[in-house]
Short mmCIF file of C-alpha atoms in Angstrom, two decimals:
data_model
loop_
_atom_site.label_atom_id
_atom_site.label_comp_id
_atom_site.label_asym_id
_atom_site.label_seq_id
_atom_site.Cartn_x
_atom_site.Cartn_y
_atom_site.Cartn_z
CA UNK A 1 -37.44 -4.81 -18.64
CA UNK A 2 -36.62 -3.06 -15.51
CA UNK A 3 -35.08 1.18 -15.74
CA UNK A 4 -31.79 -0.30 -15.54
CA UNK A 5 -31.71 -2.33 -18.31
CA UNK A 6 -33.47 -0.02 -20.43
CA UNK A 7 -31.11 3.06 -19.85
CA UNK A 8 -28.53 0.44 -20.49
CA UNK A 9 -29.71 -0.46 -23.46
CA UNK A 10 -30.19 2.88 -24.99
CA UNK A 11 -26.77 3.76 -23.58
CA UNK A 12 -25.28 0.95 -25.79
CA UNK A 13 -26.96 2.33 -28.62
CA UNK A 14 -25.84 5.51 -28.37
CA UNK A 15 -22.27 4.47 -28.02
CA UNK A 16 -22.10 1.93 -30.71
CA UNK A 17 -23.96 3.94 -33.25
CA UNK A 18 -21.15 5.22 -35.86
CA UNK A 19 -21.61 8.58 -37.42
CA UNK A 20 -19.92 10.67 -39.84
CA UNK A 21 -17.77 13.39 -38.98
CA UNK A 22 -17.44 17.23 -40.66
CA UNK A 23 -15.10 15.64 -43.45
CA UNK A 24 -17.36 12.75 -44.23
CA UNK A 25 -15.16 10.24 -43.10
CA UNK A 26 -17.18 7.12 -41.65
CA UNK A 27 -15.56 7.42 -37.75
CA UNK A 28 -17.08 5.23 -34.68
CA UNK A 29 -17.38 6.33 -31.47
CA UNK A 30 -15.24 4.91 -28.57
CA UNK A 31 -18.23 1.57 -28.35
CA UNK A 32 -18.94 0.53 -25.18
CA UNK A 33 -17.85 -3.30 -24.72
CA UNK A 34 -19.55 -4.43 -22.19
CA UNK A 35 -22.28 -3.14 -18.80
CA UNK A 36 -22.35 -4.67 -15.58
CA UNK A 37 -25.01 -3.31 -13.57
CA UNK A 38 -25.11 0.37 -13.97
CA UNK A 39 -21.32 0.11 -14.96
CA UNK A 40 -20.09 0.87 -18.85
CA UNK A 41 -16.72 -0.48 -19.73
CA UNK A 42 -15.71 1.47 -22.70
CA UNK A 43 -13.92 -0.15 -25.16
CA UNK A 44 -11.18 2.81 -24.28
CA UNK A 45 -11.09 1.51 -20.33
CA UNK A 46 -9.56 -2.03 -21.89
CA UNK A 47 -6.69 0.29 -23.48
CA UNK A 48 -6.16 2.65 -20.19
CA UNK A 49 -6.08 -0.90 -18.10
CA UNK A 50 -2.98 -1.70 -20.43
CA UNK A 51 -0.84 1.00 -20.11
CA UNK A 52 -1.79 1.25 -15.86
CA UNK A 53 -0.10 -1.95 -15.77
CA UNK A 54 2.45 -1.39 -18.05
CA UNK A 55 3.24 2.13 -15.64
CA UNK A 56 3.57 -0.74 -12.92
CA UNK A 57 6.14 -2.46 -15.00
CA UNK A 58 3.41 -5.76 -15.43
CA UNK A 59 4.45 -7.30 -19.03
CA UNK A 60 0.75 -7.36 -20.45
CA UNK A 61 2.08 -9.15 -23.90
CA UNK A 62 0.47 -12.94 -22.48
CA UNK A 63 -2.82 -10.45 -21.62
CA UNK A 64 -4.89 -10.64 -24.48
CA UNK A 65 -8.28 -8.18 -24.58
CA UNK A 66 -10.90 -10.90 -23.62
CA UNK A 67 -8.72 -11.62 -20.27
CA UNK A 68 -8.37 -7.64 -19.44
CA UNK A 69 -12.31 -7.15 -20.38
CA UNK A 70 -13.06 -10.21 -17.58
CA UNK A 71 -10.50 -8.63 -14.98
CA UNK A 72 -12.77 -5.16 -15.46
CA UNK A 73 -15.62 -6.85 -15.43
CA UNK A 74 -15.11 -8.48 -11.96
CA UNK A 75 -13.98 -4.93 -10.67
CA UNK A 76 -17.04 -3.92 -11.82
CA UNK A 77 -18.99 -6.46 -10.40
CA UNK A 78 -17.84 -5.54 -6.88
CA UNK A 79 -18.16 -2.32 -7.12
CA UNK A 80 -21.77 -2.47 -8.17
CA UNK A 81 -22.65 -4.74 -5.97
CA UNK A 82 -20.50 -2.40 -2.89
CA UNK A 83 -22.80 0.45 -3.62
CA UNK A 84 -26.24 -1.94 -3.24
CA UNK A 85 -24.50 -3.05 0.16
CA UNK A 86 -23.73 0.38 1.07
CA UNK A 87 -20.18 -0.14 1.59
CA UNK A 88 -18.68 2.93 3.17
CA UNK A 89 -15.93 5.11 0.87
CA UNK A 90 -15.83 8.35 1.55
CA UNK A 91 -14.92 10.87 -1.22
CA UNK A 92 -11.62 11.86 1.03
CA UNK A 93 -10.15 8.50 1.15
CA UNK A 94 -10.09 8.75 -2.84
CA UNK A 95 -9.12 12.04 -3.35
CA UNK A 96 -6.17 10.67 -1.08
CA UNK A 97 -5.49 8.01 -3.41
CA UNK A 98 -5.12 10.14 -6.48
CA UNK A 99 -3.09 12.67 -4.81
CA UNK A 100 -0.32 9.94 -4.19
CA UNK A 101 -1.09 7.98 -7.67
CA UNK A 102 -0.26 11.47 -9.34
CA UNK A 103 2.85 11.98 -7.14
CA UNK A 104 4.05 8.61 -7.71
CA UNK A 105 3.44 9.33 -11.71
CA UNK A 106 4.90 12.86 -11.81
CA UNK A 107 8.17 11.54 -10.02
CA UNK A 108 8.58 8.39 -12.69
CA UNK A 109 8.05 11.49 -15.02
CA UNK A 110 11.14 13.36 -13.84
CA UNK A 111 8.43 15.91 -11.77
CA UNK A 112 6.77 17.04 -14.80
CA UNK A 113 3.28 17.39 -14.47
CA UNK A 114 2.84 18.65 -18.02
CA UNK A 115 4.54 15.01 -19.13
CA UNK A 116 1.85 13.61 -16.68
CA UNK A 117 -1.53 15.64 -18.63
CA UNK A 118 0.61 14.46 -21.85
CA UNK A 119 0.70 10.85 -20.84
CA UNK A 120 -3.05 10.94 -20.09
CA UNK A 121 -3.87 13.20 -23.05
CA UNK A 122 -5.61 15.58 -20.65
CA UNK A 123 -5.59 19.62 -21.23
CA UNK A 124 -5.26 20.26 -17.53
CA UNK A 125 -4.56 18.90 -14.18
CA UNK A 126 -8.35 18.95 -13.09
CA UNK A 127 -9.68 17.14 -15.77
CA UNK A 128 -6.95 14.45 -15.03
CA UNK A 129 -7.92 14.02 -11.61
CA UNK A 130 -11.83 13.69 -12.23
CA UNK A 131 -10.27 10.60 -14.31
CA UNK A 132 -8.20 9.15 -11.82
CA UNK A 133 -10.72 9.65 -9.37
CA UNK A 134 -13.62 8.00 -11.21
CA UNK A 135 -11.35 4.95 -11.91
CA UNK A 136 -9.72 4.85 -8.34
CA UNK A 137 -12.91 4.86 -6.65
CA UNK A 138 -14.18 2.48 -8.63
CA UNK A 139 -11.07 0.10 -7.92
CA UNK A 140 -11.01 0.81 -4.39
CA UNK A 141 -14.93 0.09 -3.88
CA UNK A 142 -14.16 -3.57 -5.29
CA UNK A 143 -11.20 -4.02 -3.13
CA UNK A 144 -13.99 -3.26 -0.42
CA UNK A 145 -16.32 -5.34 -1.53
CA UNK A 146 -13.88 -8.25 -1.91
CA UNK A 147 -12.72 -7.87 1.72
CA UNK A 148 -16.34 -7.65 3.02
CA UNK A 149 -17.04 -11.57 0.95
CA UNK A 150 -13.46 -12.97 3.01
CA UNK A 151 -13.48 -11.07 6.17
CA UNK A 152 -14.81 -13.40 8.27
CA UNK A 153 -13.81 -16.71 6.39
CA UNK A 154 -11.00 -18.38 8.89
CA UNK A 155 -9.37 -22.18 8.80
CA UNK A 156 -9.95 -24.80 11.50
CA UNK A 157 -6.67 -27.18 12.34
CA UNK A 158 -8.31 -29.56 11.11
CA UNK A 159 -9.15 -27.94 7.52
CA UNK A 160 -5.27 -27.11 7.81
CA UNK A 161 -4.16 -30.81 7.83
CA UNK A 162 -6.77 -31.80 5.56
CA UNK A 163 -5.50 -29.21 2.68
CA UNK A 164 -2.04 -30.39 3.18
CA UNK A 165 -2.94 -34.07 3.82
CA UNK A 166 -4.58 -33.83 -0.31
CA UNK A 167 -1.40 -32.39 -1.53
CA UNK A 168 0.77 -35.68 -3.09
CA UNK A 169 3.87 -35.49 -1.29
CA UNK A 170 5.68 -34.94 -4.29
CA UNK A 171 3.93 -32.16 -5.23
CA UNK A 172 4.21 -30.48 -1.82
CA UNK A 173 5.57 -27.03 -2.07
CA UNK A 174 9.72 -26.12 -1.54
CA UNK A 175 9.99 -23.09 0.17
CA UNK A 176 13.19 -21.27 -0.11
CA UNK A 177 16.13 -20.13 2.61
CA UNK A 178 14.56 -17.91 5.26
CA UNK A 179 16.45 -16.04 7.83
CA UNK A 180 15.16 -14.53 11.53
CA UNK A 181 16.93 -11.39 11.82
CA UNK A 182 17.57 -8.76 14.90
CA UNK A 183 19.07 -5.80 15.18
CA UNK A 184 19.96 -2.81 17.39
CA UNK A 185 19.53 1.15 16.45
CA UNK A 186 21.16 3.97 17.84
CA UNK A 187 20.09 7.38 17.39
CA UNK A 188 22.81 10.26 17.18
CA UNK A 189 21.50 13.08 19.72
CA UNK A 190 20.59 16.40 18.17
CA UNK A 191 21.93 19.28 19.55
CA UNK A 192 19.62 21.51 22.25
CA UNK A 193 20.16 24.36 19.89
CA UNK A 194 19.39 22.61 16.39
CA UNK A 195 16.06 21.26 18.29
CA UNK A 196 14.78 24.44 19.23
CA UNK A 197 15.51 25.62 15.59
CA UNK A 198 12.80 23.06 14.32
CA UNK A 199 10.77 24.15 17.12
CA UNK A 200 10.73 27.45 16.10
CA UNK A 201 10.59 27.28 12.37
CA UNK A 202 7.13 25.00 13.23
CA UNK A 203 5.64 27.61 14.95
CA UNK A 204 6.63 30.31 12.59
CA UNK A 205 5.17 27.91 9.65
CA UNK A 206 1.81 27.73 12.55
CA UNK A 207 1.61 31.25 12.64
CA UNK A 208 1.64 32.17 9.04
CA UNK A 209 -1.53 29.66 8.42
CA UNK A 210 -3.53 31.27 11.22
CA UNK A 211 -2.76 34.35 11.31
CA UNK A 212 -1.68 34.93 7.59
CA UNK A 213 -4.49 32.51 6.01
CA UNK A 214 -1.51 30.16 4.08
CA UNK A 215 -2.14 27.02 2.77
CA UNK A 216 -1.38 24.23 5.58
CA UNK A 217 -0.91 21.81 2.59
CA UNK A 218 1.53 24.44 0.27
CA UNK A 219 3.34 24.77 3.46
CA UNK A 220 3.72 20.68 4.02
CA UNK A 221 4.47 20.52 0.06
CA UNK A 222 7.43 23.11 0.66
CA UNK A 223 8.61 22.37 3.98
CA UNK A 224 8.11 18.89 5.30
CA UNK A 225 10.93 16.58 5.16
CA UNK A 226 8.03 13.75 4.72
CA UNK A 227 8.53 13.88 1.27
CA UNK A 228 6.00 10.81 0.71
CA UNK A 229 3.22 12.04 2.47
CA UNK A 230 3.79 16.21 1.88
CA UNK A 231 0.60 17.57 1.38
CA UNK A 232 -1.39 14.48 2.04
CA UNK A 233 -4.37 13.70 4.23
CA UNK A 234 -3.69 11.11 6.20
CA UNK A 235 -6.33 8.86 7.46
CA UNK A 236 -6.78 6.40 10.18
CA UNK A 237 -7.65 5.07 13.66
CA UNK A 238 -6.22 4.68 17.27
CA UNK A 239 -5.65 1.32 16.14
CA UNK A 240 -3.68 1.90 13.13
CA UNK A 241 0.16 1.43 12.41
CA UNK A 242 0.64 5.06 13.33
CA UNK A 243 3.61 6.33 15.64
CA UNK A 244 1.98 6.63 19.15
CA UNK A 245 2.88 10.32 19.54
CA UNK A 246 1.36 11.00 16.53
CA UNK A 247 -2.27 9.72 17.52
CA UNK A 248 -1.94 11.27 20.80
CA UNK A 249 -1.77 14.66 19.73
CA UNK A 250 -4.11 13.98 16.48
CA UNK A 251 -6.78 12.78 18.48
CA UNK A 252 -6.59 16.14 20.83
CA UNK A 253 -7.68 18.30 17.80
CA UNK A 254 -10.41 19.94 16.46
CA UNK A 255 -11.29 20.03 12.61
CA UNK A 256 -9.05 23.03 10.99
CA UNK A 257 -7.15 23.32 14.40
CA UNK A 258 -3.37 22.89 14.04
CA UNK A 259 -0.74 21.38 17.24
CA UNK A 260 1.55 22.91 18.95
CA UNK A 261 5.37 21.37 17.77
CA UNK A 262 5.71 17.71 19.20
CA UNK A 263 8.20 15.12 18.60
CA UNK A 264 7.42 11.70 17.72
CA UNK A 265 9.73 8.84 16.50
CA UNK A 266 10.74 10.09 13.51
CA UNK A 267 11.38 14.04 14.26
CA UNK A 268 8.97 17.25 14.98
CA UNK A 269 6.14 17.70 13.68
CA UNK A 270 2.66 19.86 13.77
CA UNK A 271 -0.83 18.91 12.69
CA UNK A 272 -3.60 19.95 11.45
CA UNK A 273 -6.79 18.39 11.67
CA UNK A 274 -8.61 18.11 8.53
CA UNK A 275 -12.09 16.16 9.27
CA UNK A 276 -13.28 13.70 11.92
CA UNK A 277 -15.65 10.93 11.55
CA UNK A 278 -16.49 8.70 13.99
CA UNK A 279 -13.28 7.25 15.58
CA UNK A 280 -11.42 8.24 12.16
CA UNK A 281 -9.65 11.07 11.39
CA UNK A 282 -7.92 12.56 8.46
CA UNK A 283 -4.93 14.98 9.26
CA UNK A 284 -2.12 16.68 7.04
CA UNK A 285 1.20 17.11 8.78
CA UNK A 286 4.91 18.73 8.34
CA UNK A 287 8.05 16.89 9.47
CA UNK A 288 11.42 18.76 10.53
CA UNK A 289 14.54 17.23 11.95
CA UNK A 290 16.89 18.64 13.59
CA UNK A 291 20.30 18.70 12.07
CA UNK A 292 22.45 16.26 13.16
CA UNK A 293 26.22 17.43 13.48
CA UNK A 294 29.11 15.22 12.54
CA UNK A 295 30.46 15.47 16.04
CA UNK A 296 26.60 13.30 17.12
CA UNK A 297 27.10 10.83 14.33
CA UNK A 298 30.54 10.20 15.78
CA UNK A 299 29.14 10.01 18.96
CA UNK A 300 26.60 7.25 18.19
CA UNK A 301 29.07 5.40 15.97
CA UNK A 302 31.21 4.65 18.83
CA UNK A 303 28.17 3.83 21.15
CA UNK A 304 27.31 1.11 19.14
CA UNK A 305 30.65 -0.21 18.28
CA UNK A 306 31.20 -0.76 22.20
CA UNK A 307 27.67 -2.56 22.73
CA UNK A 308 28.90 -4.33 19.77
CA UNK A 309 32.06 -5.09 21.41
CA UNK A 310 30.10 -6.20 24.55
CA UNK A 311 28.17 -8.76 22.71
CA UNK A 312 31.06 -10.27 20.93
CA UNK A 313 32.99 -10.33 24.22
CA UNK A 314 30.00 -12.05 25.32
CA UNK A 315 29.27 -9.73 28.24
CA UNK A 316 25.84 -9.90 26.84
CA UNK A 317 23.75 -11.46 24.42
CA UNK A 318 22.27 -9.61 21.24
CA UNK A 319 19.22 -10.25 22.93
CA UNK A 320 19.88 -8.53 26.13
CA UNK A 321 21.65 -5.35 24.76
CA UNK A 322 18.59 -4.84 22.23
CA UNK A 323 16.37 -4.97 25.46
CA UNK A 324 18.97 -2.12 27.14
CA UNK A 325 20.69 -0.18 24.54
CA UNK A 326 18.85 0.04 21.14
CA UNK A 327 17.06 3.16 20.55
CA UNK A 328 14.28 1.40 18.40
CA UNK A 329 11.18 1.19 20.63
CA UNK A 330 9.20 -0.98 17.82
CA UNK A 331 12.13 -3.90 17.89
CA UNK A 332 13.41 -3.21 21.38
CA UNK A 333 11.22 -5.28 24.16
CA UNK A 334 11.78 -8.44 21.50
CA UNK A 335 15.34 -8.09 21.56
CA UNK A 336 15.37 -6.39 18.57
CA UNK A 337 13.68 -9.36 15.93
CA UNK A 338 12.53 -7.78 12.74
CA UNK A 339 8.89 -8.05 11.90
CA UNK A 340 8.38 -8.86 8.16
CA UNK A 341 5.78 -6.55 7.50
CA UNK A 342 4.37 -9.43 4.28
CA UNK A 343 3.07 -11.67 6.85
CA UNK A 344 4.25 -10.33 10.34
CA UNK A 345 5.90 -13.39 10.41
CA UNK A 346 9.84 -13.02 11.89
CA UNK A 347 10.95 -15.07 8.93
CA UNK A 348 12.57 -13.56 5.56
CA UNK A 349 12.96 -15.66 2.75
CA UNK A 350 16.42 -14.89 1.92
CA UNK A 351 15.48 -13.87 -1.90
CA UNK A 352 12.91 -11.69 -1.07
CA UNK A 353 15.07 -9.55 1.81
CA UNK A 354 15.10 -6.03 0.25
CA UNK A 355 17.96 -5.06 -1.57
CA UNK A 356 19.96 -2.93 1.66
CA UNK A 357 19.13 -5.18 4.25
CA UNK A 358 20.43 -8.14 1.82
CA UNK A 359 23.63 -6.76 1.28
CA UNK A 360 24.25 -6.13 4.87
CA UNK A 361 23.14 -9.47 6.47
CA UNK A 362 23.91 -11.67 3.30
CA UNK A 363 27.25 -13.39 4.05
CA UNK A 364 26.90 -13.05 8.48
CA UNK A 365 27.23 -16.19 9.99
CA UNK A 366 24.40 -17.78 12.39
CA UNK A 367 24.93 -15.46 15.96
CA UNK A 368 27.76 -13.56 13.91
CA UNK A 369 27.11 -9.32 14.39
CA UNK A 370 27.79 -7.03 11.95
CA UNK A 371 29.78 -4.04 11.82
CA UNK A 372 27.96 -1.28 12.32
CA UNK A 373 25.92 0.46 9.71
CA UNK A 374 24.78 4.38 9.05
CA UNK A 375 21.40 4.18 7.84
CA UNK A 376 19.27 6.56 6.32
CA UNK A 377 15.30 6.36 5.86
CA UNK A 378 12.73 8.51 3.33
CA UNK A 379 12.89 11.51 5.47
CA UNK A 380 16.65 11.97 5.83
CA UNK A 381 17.16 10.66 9.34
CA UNK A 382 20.37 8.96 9.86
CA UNK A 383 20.75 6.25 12.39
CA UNK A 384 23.64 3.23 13.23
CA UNK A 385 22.68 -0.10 13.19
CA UNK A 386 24.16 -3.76 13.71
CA UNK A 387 22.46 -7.31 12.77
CA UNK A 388 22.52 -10.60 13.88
CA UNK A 389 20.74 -13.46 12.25
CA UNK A 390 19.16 -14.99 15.13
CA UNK A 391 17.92 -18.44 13.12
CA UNK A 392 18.45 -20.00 9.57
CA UNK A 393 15.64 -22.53 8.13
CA UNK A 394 17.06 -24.15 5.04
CA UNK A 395 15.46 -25.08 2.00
CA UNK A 396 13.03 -27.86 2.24
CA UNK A 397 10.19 -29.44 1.22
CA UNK A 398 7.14 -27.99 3.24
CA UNK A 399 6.72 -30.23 6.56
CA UNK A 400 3.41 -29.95 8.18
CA UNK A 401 4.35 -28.83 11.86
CA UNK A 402 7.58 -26.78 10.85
CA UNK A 403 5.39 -24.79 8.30
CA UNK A 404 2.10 -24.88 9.90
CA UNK A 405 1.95 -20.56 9.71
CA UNK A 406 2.75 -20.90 5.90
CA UNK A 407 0.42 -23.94 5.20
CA UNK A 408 -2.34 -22.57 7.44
CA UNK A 409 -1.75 -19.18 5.19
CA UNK A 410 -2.06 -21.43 1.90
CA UNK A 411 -5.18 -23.41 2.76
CA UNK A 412 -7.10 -19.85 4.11
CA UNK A 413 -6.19 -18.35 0.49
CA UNK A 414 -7.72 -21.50 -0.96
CA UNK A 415 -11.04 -21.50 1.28
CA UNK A 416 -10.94 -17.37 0.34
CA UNK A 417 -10.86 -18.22 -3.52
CA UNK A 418 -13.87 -20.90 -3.17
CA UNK A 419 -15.92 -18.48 -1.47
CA UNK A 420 -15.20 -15.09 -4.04
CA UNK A 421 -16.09 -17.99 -6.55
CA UNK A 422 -19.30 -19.10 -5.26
CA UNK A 423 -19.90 -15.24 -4.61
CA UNK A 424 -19.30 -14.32 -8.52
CA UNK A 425 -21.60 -17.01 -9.93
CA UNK A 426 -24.23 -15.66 -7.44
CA UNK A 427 -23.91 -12.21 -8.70
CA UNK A 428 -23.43 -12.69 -11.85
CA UNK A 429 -26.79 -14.24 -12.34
CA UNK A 430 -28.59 -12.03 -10.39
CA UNK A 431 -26.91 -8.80 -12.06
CA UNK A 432 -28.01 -7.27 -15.26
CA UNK A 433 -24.69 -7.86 -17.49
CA UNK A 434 -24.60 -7.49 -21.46
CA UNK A 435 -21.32 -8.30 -23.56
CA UNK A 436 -21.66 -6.70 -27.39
CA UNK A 437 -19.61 -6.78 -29.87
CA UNK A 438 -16.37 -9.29 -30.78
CA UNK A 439 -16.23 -9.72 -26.89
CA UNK A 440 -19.46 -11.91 -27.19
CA UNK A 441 -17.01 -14.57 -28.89
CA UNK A 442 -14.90 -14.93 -25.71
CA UNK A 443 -14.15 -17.64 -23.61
CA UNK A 444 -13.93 -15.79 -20.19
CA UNK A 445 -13.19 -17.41 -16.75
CA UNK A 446 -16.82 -16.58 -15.40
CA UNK A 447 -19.87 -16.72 -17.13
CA UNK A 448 -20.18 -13.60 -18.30
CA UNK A 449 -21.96 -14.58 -21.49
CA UNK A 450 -24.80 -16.36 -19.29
CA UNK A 451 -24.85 -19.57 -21.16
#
């Protein structure tokens, strides 16, 4: 028996062993219900799993405690076998993690973080986040794992038709309504003297970290008007989904050195460089905008009720005055087509559009623009828009060239699934795994019980 196996052995023992309390009464200790590798899952981890997805509004009454005990299992599995393959996870990217799980939780709990230490029956906010982090890491070193076994799996054409080609035609998927939708922003101008007001509260907030020795992050918590991120380390790439401005200046710094004011897409900002690795770095940043005075709203309603004019007049097409007029760099040089950010596809299945956009592009008419709309994102800034829906596909029955994307997309998941199969009943006999207890009497998906 190799060190593993004993230490998980005696582990099991120790956990399982009942004992009697100071008042005599016969108690047993939280039993461990099953070890994968140098992994315990605690018979306590089955009932945290429960109420995590219940917290993400997942009805877990069809999930009975053999299914839940698998789906940790396999988590485990990964992650066991991510730390053998030296997957890299740095303790930063988790820490990240549990800063915006804890956010997330404190805001469903009205801000409360003594509700939150409640909820997780912890005495203070430390011990909570050793939890989460333990668990997180964990989760996020299987999601690793699983991405390393698929990463470089891909479909032929031919593989495509062959997939489809098996399905019986009546059998062959419907998908629902989509839409192709476009629009045009514009951006109400902000004032030379609200700018410079942003400008120099930024600096002021610089100053009083470097010269003062404040907290950077109790300054982003208190100040930025990027209330998802506020605080945060941010981590990423020059080839991440980052505004360009952003990287620019990020990639100019020096660990624990903090920007000048810049603006970016979204408003001012400064940053301060937290660590670099490599080409990755991890930043925190504050947000400011500058206010924005009725009289500029006004201003950019009326500029984009004449371009709308324009395009109904049919001095131009939505196309071209997207390409001229919208302030939207992201959507502009494609005349303004959305990107669904799902599958980076430009289609929307109509009952998946979110809620806002839904109610705004709903009941238009193929080529028909809307009247313009004042929107407002996370961080408070307010911008017009208008839509057109640019092409409407029906519902149908899935047709092999129409489709192609969403078949292709279908038989890649299916090739995916085979090989995270073959990969589990590889590792699975190869790791050491013991199920105790009632769990031994389960009939899970993989052969977890070895027989």
């Amino acid at each position: 028996m190799n060190k593993t196996k004993i230490w998980s052995a005696l582990v099991i023992l120790l956990f399982t062993t009942p004992f009697f309390a100071q008042n005599n009464e016969r108690r047993k200790v939280d039993g461990v219900a099953a070890v994968v590798g140098d992994y315990l899952i605690l018979e306590s981890d089955i009932d945290k799993a429960y109420i995590d997805l219940q917290q993400q509004e997942v009805d877990t009454r069809e999930i009975n405690r053999c299914q839940m005990l698998g789906k940790l299992m396999e988590d485990k599995l990964y992650a066991h076998q991510a730390v053998q393959d030296s997957v890299k996870l740095t303790d930063s990217e988790v820490r990240d993690q549990v800063n915006q799980r804890i956010e997330f939780l404190t805001a469903q709990l009205g801000g409360d973080i003594k509700k939150l230490l409640e909820f997780y029956k912890k005495d203070d906010e430390q011990s909570m986040r050793d939890e989460l982090f333990n668990l997180l890491k964990v989760s996020m070193l299987a999601q690793r794992m699983k991405q390393q076994i698929i990463k470089d799996i891909e479909v032929t054409p031919e593989e495509v038709r062959t997939f489809f080609n098996a399905i019986p035609a009546d059998e062959r998927p419907h998908f629902g309504t989509e839409l192709e939708i476009a629009q045009i922003v514009v951006n109400p101008v902000a004032p030379k003297s609200s700018v410079q007001k942003v400008i120099n509260q930024l600096n002021d907030i610089k100053k009083d970290v470097e010269e003062n020795g404040m907290s950077f992050s109790t300054k982003a918590i208190l100040y930025s008007q990027d209330r998802a991120t506020g605080g945060q380390v941010l981590t990423f790439n020059r080839n991440s989904a980052f505004d360009k401005a952003f990287k620019d200046v990020a990639f100019t710094l020096r660990e624990g050195e903090i920007s000048k004011p810049f603006e970016s897409s979204f408003g001012w900002h400064i940053i301060q460089m937290d660590k670099i690795r490599g080409k990755e770095v991890s930043v925190r940043h504050i947000l400011l905008m500058p206010e924005i005075p009725q009289e500029a709203l006004n201003e950019a309603k009326e500029k984009i009720a004449k371009i709308r004019d324009r395009i109904v007049n049919k001095e131009l097409t939505f196309d071209e005055a997207a390409r001229n007029f919208s302030d939207e760099k992201e959507t502009r040089n494609d005349g303004g087509q959305l990107i669904n950010p799902e599958d980076l596809s430009t289609r929307f299945e109509l009952t998946r559009i979110e809620p806002t956009l839904y109610a705004r592009i709903s009941d238009l008419k193929d080529n028909e623009v809307s009247v313009p709309f004042l929107d407002e994102d996370r961080t408070g800034k307010k911008t017009y828009k208008i839509y057109q829906i640019t092409n409407r596909i029906e519902e149908h029955q899935a047709d092999f060239v129409k489709d192609y994307v969403k078949i292709q997309d279908l038989a890649l998941k299916e090739k995916q699934l085979k090989a995270i199969s073959k990969w589990m009943k590889e590792h699975i006999e190869k790791t050491y795994i013991s199920v105790n207890g009632e769990y031994k009497n389960c009939k899970f998906e993989n052969n977890w019980l070895k027989k």
